[in-house]
Structures are given as C-alpha cells and as structure tokens.
N, CA, C and O atoms as CSV, one atom per row, in Angstrom:
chain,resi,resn,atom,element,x,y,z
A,1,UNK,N,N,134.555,138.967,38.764
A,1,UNK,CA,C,133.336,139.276,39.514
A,1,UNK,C,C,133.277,138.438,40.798
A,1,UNK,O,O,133.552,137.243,40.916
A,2,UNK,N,N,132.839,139.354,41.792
A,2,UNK,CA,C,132.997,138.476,43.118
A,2,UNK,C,C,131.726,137.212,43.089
A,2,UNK,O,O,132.290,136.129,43.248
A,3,UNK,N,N,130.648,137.083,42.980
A,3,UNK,CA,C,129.843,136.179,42.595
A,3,UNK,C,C,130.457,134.748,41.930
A,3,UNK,O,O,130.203,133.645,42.414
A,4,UNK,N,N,131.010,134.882,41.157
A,4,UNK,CA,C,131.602,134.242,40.029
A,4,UNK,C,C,132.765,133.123,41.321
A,4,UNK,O,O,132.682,131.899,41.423
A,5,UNK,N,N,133.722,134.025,42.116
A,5,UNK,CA,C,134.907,133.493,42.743
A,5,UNK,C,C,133.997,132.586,43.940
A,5,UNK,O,O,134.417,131.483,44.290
A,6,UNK,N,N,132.856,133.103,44.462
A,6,UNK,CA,C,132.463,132.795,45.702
A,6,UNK,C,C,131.754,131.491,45.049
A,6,UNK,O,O,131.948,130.455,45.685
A,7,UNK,N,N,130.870,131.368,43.743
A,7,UNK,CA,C,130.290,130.516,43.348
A,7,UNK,C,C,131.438,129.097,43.270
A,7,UNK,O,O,131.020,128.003,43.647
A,8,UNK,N,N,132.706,129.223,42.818
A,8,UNK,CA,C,133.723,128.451,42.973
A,8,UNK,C,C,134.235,128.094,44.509
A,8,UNK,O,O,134.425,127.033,45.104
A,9,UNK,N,N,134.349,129.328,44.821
A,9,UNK,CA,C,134.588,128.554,46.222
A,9,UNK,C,C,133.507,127.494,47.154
A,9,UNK,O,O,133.819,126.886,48.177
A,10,UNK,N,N,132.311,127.488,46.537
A,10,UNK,CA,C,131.337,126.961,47.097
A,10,UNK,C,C,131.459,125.452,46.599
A,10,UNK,O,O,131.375,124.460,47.323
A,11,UNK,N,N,131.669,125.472,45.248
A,11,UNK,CA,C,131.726,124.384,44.046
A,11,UNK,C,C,133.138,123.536,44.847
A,11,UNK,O,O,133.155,122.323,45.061
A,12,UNK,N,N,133.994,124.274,45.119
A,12,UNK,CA,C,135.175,123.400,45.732
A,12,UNK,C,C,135.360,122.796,46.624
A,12,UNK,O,O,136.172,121.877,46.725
A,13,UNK,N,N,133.944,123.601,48.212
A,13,UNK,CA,C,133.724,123.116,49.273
A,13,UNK,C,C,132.860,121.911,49.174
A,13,UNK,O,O,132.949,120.990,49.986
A,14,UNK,N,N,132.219,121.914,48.412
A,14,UNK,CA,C,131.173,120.809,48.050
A,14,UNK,C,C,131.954,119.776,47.445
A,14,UNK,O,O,131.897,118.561,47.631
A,15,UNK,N,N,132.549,120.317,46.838
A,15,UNK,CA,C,133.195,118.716,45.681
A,15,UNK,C,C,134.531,118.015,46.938
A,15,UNK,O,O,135.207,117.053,46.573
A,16,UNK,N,N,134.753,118.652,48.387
A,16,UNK,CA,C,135.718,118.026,49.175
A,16,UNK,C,C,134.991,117.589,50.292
A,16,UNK,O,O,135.514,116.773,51.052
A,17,UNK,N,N,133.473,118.157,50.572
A,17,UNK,CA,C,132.783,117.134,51.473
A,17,UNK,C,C,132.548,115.828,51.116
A,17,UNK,O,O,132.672,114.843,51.844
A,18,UNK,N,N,132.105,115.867,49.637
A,18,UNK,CA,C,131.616,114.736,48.776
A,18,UNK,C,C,132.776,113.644,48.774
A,18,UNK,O,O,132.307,112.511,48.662
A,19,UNK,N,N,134.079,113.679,48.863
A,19,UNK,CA,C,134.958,113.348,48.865
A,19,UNK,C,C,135.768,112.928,49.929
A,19,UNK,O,O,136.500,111.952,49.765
A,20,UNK,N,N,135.736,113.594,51.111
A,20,UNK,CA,C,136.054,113.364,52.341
A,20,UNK,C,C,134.308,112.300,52.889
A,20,UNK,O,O,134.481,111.526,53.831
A,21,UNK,N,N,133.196,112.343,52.423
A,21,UNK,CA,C,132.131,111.339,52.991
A,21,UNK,C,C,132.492,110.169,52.372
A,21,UNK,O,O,132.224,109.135,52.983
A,22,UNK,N,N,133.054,110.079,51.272
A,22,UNK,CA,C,133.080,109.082,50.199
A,22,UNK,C,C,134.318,108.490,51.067
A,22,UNK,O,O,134.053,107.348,51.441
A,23,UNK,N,N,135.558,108.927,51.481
A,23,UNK,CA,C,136.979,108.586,51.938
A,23,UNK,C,C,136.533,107.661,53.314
A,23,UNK,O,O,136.977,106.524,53.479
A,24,UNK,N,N,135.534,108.357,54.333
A,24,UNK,CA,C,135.567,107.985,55.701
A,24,UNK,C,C,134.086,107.396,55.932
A,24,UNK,O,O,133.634,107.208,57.062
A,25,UNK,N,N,133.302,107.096,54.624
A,25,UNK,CA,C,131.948,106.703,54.847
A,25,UNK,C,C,132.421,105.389,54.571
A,25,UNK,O,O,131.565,104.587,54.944
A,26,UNK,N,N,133.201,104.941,54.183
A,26,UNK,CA,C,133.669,103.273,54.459
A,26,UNK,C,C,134.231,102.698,55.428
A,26,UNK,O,O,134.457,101.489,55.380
C-alpha cells in the first residue's frame, strides 16, 4: 500500500535529520 511506503519514507527522513542534528549539533 502506497501510504504504508510513504509513511516509511517519512520515518527514514526523520530518523536522518535527527541524526545528522545530533552529528553537526556538536
């Protein structure tokens, strides 16, 4: 279901901002 893929792709963009702020917020 397209919902389902886009909800992941959202989940993945989020979990690499969080990660890239965390990397360069120091």
């Amino acid at each position: 279901m397209w919902w389902n893929y886009v909800s992941i792709t959202i989940m993945c963009y989020l979990i690499s901002s969080i990660v890239t702020g965390h990397e360069y917020g120091h």
